XYZ file of C-alpha atoms in Angstrom:
608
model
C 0.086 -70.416 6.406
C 3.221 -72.508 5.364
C 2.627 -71.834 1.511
C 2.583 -68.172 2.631
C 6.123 -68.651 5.094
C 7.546 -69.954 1.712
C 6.316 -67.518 -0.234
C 8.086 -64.609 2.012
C 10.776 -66.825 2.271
C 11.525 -67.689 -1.291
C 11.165 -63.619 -1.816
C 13.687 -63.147 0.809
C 16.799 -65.238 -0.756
C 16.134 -64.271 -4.092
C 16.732 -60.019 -3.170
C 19.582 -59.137 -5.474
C 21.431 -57.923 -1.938
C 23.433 -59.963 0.547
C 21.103 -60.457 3.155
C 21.188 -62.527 6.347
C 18.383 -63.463 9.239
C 19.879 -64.308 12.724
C 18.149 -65.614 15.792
C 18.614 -64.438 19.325
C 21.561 -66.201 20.103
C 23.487 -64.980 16.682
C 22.878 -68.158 14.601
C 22.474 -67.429 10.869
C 18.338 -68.167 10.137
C 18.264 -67.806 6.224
C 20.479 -66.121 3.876
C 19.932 -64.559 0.490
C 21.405 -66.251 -2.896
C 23.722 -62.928 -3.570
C 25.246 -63.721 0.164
C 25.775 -67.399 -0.520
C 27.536 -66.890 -3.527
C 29.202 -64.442 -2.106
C 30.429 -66.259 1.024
C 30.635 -69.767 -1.106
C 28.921 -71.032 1.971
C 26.676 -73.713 1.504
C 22.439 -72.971 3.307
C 22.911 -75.908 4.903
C 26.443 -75.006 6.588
C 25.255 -71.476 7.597
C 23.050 -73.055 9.478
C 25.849 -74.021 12.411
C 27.354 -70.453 12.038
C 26.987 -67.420 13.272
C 28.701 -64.038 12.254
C 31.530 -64.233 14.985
C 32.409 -67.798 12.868
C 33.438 -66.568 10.185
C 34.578 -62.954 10.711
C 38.163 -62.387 11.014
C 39.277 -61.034 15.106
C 39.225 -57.505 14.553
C 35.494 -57.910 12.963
C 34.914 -60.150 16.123
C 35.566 -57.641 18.191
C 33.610 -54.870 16.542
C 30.301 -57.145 16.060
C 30.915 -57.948 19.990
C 31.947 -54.808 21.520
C 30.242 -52.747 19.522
C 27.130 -53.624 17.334
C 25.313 -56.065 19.301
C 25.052 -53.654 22.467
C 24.263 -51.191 19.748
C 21.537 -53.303 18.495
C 19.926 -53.914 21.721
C 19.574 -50.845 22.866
C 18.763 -48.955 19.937
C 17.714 -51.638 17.660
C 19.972 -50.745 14.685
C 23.083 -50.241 13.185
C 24.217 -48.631 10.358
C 27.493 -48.692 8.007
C 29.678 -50.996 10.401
C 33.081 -52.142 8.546
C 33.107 -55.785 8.742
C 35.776 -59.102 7.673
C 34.444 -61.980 6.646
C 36.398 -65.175 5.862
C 34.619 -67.262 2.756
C 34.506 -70.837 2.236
C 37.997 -70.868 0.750
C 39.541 -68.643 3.680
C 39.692 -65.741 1.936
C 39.019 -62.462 3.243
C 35.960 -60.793 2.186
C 35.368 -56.496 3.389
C 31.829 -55.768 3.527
C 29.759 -53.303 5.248
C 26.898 -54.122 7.375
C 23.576 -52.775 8.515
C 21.011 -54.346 10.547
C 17.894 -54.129 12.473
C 16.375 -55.790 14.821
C 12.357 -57.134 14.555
C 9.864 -57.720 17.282
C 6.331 -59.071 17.266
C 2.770 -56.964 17.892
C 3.817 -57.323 21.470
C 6.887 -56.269 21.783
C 8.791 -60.094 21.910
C 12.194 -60.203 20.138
C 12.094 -62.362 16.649
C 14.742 -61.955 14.460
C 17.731 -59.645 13.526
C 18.427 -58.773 9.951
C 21.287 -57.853 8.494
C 21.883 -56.562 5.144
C 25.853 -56.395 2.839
C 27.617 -54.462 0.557
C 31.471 -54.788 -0.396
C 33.266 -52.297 1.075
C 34.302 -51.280 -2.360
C 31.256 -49.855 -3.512
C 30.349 -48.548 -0.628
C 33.307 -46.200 -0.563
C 31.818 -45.583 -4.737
C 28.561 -44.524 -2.586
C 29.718 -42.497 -0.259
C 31.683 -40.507 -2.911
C 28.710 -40.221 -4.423
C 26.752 -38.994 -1.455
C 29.450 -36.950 -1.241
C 29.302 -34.890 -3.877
C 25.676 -35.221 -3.707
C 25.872 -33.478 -0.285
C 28.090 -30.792 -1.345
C 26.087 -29.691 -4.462
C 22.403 -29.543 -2.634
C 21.035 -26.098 -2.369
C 20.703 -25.869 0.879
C 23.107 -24.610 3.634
C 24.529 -27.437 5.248
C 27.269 -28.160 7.183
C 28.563 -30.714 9.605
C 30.060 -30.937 12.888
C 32.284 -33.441 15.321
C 32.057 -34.203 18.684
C 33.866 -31.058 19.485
C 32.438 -28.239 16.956
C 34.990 -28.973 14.304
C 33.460 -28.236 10.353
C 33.940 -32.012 8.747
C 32.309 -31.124 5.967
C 30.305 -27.820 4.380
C 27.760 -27.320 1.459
C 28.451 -25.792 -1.600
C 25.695 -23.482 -0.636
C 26.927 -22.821 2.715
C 30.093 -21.651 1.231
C 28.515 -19.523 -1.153
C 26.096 -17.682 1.445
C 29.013 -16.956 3.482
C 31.889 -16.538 0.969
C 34.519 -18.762 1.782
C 36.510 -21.371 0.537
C 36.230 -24.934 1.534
C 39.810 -25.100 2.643
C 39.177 -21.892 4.945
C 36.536 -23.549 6.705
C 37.342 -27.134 7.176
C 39.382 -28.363 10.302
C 38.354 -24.877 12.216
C 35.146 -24.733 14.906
C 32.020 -23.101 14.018
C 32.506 -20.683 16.946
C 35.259 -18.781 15.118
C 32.237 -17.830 12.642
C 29.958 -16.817 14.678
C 29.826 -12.836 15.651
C 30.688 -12.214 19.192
C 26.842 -11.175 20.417
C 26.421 -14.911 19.329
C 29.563 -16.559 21.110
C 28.625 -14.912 24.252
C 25.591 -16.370 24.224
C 26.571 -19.850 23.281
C 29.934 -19.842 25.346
C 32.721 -21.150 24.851
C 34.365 -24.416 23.100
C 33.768 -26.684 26.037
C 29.710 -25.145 26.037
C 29.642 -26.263 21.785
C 30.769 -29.317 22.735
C 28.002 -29.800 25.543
C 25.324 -28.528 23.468
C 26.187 -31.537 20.624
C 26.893 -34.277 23.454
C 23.091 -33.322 23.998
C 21.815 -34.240 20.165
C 19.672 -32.210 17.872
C 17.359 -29.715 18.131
C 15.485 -27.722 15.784
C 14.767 -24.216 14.429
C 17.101 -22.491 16.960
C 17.852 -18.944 16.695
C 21.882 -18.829 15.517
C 23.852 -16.167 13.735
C 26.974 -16.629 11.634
C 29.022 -13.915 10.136
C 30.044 -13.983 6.487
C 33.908 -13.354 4.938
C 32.877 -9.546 4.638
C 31.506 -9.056 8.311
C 27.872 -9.404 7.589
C 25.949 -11.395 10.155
C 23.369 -13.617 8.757
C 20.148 -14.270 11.202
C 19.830 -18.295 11.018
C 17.258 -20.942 11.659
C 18.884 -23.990 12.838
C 17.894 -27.956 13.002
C 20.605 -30.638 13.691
C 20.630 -34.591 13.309
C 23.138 -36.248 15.535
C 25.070 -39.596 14.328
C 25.988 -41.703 17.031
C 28.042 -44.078 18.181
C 27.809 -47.671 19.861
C 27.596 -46.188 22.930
C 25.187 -43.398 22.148
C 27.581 -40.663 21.850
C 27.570 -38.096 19.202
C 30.151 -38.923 16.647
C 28.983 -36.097 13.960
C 26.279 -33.133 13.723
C 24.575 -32.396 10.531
C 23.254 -28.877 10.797
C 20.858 -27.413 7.954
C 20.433 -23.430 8.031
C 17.954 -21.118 6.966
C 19.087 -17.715 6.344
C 16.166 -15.685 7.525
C 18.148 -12.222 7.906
C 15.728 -10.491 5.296
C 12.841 -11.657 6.527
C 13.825 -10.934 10.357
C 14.699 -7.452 9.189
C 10.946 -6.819 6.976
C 9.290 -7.912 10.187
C 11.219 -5.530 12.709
C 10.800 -3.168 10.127
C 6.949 -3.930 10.337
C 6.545 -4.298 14.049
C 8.224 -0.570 14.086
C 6.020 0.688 12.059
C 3.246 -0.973 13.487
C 4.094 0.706 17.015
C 4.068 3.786 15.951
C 0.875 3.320 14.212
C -0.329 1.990 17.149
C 0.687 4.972 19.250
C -0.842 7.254 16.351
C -3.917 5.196 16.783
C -4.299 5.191 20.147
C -4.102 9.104 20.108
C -5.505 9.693 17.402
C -8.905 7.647 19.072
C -8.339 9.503 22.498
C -8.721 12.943 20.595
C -11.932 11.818 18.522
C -13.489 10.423 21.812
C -12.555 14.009 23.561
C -14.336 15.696 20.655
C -17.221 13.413 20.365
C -18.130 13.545 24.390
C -17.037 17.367 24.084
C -20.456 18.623 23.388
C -21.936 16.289 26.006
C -19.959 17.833 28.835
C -20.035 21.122 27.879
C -24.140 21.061 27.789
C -24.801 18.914 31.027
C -27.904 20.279 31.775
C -29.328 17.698 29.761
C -32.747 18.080 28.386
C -34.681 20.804 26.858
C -36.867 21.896 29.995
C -39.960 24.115 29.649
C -43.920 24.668 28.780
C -43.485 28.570 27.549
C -45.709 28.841 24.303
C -41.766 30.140 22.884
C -40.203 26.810 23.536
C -43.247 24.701 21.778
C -42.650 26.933 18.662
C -39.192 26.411 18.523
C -39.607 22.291 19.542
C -42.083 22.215 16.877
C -39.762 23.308 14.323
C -36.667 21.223 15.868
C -39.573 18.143 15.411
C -39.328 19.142 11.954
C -36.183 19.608 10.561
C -34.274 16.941 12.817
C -35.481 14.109 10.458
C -34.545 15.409 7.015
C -31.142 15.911 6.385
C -31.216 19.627 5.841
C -28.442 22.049 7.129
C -29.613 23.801 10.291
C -28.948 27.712 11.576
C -29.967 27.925 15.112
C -29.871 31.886 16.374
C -30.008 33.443 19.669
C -28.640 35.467 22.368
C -25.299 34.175 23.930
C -26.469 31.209 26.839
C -30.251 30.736 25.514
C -28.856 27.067 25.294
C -28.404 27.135 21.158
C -25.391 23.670 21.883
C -29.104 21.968 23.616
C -30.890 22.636 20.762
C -28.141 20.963 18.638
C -27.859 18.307 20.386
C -32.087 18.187 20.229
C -32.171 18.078 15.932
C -29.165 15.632 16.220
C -30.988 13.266 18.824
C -34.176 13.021 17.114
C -32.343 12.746 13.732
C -31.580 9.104 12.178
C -28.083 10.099 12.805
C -28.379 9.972 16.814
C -25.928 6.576 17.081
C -23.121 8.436 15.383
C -20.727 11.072 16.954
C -21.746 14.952 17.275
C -18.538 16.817 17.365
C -18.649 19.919 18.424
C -16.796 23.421 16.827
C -16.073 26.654 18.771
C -15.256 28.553 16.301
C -14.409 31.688 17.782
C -11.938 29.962 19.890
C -9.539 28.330 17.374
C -6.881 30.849 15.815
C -6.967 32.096 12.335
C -4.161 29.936 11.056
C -4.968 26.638 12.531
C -8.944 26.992 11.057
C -8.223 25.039 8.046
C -6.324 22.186 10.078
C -9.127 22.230 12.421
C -11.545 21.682 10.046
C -10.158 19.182 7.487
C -7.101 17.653 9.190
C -3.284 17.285 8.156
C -0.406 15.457 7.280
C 2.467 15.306 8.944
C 5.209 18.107 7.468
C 2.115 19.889 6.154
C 3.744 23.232 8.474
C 5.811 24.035 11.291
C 4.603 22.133 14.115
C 2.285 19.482 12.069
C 4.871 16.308 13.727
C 2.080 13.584 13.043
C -1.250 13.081 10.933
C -4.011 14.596 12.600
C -7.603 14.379 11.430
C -9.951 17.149 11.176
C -13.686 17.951 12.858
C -14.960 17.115 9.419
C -13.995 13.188 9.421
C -14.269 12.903 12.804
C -18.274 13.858 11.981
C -18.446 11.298 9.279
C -21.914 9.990 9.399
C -22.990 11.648 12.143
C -23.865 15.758 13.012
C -21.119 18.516 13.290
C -22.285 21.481 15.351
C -20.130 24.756 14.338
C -20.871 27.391 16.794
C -20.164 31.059 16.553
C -20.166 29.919 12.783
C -19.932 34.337 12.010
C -16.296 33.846 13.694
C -15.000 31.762 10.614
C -12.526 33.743 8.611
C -13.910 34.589 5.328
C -10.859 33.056 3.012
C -11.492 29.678 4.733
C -15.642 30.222 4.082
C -15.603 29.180 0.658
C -13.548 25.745 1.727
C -16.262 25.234 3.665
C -19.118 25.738 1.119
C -17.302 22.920 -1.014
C -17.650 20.542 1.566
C -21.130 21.377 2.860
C -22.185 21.056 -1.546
C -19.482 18.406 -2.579
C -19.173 16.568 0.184
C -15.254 16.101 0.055
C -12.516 18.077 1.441
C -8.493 17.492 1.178
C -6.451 17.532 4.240
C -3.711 20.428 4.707
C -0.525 19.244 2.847
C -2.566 16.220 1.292
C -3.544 15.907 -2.534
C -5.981 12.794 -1.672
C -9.661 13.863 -1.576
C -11.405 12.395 0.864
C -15.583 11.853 0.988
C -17.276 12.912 4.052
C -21.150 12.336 4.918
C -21.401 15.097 7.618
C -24.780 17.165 8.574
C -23.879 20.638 9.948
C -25.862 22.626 12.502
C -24.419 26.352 12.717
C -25.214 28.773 15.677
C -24.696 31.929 16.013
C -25.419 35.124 18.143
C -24.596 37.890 15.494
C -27.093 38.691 12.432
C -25.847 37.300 9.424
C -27.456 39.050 7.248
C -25.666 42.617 8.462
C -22.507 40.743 8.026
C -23.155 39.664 4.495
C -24.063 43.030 4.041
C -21.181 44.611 5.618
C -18.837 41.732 2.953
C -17.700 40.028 6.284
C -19.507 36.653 5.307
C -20.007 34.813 2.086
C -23.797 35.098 1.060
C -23.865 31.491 -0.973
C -22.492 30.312 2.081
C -25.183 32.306 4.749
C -28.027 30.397 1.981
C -26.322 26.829 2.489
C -26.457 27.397 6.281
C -29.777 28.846 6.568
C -31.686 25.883 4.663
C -33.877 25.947 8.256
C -33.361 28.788 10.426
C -34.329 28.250 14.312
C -34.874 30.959 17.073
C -33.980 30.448 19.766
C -36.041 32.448 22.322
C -33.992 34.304 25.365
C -35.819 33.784 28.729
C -37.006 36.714 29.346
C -39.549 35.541 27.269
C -40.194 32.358 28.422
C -40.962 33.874 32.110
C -43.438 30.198 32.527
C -40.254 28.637 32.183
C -38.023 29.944 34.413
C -39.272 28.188 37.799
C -38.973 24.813 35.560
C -35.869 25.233 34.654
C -34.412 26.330 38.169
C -35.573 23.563 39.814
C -34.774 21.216 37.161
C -31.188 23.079 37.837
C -31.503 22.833 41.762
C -32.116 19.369 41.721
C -29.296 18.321 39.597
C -26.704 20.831 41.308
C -27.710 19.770 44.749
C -27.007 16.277 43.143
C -23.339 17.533 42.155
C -22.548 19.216 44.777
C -23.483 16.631 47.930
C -25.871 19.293 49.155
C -29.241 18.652 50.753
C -30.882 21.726 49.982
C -34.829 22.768 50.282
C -36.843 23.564 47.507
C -37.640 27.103 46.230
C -40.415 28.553 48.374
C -42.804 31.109 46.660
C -40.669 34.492 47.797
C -37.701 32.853 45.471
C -40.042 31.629 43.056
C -41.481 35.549 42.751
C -37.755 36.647 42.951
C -36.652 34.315 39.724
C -39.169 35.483 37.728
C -38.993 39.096 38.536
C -35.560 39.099 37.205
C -34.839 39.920 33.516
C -32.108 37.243 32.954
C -30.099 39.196 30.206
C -27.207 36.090 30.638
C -30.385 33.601 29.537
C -30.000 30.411 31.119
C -26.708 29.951 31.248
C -27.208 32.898 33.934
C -29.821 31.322 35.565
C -28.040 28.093 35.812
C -24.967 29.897 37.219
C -27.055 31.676 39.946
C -28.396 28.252 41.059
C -25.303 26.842 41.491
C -24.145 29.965 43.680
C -26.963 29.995 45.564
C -26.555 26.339 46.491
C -23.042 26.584 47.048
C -24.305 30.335 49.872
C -26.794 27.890 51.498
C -27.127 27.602 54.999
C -29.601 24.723 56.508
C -32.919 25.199 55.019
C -32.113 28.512 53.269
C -31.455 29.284 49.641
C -29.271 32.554 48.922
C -29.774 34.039 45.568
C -27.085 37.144 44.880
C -29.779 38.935 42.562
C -29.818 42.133 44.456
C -26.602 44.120 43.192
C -27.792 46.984 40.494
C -24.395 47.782 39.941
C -23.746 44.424 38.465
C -26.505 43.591 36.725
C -26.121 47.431 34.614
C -22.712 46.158 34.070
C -23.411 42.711 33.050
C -26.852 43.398 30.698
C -24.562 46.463 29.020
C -21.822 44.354 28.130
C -24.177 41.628 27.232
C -25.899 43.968 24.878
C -23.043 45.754 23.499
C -21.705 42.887 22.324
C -25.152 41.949 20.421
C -25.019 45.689 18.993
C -28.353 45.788 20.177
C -28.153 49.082 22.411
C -31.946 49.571 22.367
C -32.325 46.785 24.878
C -30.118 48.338 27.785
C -31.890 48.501 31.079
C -32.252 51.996 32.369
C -31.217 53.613 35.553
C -35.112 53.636 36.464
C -35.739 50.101 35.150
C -32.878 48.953 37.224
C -34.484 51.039 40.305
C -37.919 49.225 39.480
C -36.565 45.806 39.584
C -34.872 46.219 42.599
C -38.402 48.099 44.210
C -40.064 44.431 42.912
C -37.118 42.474 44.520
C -37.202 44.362 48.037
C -41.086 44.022 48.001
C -41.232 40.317 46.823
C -38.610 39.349 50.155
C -40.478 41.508 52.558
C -44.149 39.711 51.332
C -42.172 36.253 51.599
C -41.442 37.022 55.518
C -44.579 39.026 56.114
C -42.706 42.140 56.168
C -39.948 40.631 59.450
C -37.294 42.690 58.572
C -34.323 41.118 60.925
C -33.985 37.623 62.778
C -33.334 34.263 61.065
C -37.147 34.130 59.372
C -36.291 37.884 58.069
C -36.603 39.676 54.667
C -33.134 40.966 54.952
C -31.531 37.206 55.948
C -33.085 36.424 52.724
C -31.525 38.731 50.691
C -28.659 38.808 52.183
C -28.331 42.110 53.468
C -28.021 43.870 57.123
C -31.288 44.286 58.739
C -30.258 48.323 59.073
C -29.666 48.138 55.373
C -32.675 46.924 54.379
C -34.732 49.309 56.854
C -32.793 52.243 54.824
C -34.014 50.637 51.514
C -37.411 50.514 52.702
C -37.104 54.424 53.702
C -35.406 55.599 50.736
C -38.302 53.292 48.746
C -41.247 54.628 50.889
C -42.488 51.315 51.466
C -44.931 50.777 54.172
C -46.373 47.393 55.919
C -49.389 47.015 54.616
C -52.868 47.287 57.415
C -53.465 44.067 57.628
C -50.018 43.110 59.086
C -49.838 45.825 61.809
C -49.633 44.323 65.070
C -47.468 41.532 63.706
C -43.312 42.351 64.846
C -41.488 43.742 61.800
């Protein structure tokens, strides 16, 4: 261990650097070589000496007043101006720096001190000097107060001043005022550097021409004896482009956002469109007309084919869409529903493809079409013979290409989309009559479906009415009673020229007319059913199937005769034909007249 101690302490005097070792009480411990000659002191006499020997009084003074309380409550000093007197009694300026040294546990051991002439160290700290100045980094430093001492080169450059217009005057007068305010005033400056450094602060400073440069700020405090902040060295960070690239970014990114979020809201209208618009749900029925037409829905819905589904207006053509799309390997992507007889001639192409915004008057944002909605799932165009014929053969491309451009947009973009078409008008007469492209009736067409009205699915009717009764009653809040066998009779007596749509429609009203334990169904009016099968049928074209006068008179005869055998011929009271369908009791005895009906045999007796 003492071959070691020599070892470190041999190294120790010969470092080409005036070095000293001092106990606690200030006595010199070892010394290097350099300081010994410096001093002319011989090892031995340092021994008996400590600095306050041989210093002249102002060093005294400094070393006593200043670094030793320095030294023990920081544990170093640095650059103190020091007098020493040397063996001859000759003054000697040096500049000191020490530390002081404690053990694993904290226990005081030593203070060392370290020399250079004062000389060179004013050669160094020109040096530093200009080594300071010419760093490429902004730079400048601060006194106790907020006064520039000193500035970078680069500093000056950023801003565009001259040293000698910056030196002497406080950093607040180049600041812009937005920044002063916030910082306050000279008295607030010289708070904020009484409370030492800090790093990457926010902090503006505006340059010679009034530009404001956005700043990141760090500061290292010198300090006194005492502690207090003598000087501030502040490096900067101009980070005014980058500031102004991300605010340009988090703009854009808002609006994008806000184009996002609507632009989701309208696809998950459109998606859930068809959903709500067929709420009836399921395909209901056991007709020998609906297992055709599920057979062939079985069929197609698993090949990628395009699909025209035909029928009358409300035969549910949307359910059977919804059917091929369901039992298709497309069922966990969107169906998005078109009406197309309900957008207007100018906005079909936008509807259908999309736009960018400035494409026309009124396009403000990008909006995307039906088509990309669709992408990878099923789009259902209905009333597909209501697309103008200049925007048909933009629609061929896409069903055969498989891309489409947006209005105002040169990009093509590639869509995966199936289409199902409906329609209630004959196709064929229109390609005929040059009012829809016949390439494009083909594509369409791949796997025509027909739908059947209800009229001839008469087995399905009482299936689908309480299927409808159920989930109305459901809707509604109503307890109502099932259909008895007089309403049963009555439902399936009726032609249903509105298909189920109507029939649906008629449950709902007669749920909404019930009373207790009664259903009333408004099937009895002549006058409106004439009205509502001739419109109906004039808007198929179809004028063959118009109910006649005596066809009308027939169903009503069935009607009258079906509620009179459903109350065993009781014309009035609660439990009478007439409370059933809703007419006066003296009406209905003057239908019966005019009818010639009579109670059968077997009920005579009974109260009518």
């Amino acid at each position: 261990m003492e071959q070691e101690l020599d070892h470190y302490q041999m190294l120790f005097r010969r470092i080409p650097v005036m070095a000293a070792a001092m106990d606690g009480r200030g006595f010199f411990l070892d010394q290097s070589d350099v300081l010994i000659a410096r001093l002319g002191y011989s090892r031995e006499a340092f021994v008996s000496l400590r600095p306050t020997d041989i210093a002249d009084a102002a060093s005294i003074k400094r070393i006593e007043k200043e670094m030793v309380p320095q030294l023990r409550r920081t544990g170093s000093v640095n650059d103190v101006p020091v007098t020493f007197l040397n063996a001859q009694q000759q003054p000697v300026s040096l500049v000191t720096s020490a530390i002081v040294e404690h053990d694993a546990d904290g226990n005081y051991l030593r203070t060392i001190a370290v020399y250079r002439d004062a000389d060179a160290a004013e050669e160094v700290a020109e040096y530093y000097l200009a080594m300071y100045r010419a760093t490429p980094a902004m730079l400048h430093t601060v006194d106790a107060h907020g006064y520039i001492a000193n500035v970078s080169n680069h500093w000056l450059r950023k801003l565009g001043y001259e040293r000698e217009e910056v030196l002497g005057r406080s950093i607040l007068e180049f600041m812009p005022p937005s920044q002063r305010e916030q910082l306050g005033d000279q008295h607030d400056i010289e708070q904020m550097i009484a409370a030492g450094d800090f790093e990457n602060e926010q902090r503006r400073l505006r340059t010679r021409d009034g530009r404001v440069l956005e700043l990141l700020m760090s500061s290292v405090s010198d300090r006194d004896a005492t502690g207090a902040v003598v000087r501030m060295l502040v490096a900067s960070k101009d980070v005014t482009a980058r500031n102004e690239a991300e605010r340009a970014l988090r703009r854009l990114l808002d609006e994008n956002a806000v184009l996002r979020a609507e632009l989701e809201a309208e696809r998950d209208y459109l998606r859930e469109e068809v959903k709500v618009s067929m709420k009836f749900g399921q395909v209901v029925g056991e007709s020998p007309a609906l297992r055709a037409m599920m057979t062939r829905i079985e069929a197609v819905a698993a090949t990628p084919a395009s699909v025209l589904i035909q029928g009358e207006s409300g035969v549910g053509k949307e359910l059977v869409a919804r059917e091929i799309h369901e039992r298709s390997s497309r069922h966990d992507q969107p169906l998005v529903k078109v009406n197309c007889a309900s957008i207007p001639e100018d906005l079909f192409e936008s509807e259908f493809f999309g736009h960018v915004k400035g494409a026309f008057t009124g396009a403000h944002r990008d909006r995307i079409g039906r088509f990309q909605l669709a992408d990878g799932g099923t789009l259902f165009l209905d009333e597909v013979g209501e697309i103008p014929l200049d925007l048909q053969g933009k629609l061929l491309r896409v069903l055969q290409e498989n891309e489409f451009e947006r209005v105002g947009d040169d990009r093509t973009r590639k869509v995966d989309v199936r289409v199902v078409a409906a329609t209630n008008r004959d196709l064929r007469e229109a390609v005929a009559d040059g009012l829809f492209r016949e390439d494009l009736y083909y594509r369409l067409s791949v796997f025509p479906i027909d739908v059947p009205p209800l009229r001839e699915r008469a087995d399905d009717v009482v299936h689908l009415a309480q299927h409808f009764l159920a989930q109305t009653a459901k809707d509604f809040g109503r307890n109502v009673p099932p259909l008895n066998r007089a309403e049963v009779n009555m439902l399936r007596a009726y032609s249903w020229p509105g298909n189920v749509r109507e029939l649906k429609n008629v449950i709902e009203r007669a749920v909404i007319l019930s009373r207790g334990d009664k259903l009333r169904f408004d099937l009895t009016m002549p006058e409106s059913v004439a009205i509502h099968v001739t419109e109906t049928k004039a808007q198929s074209g179809d004028a063959g199937d118009v109910m006649t006068e005596a066809e009308i008179r027939a169903l009503m005869r069935r009607n009258t005769i079906a509620a009179l055998e459903a109350r065993h011929w009781r014309v009035s009271g609660p439990n009478g034909a007439a409370n059933l369908l809703g007419l006066k009791p003296s009406t209905l005895s003057d239908r019966i007249r005019k009818m010639g009906l009579t109670r059968p045999d077997s009920l005579d007796g009974k109260q009518a």
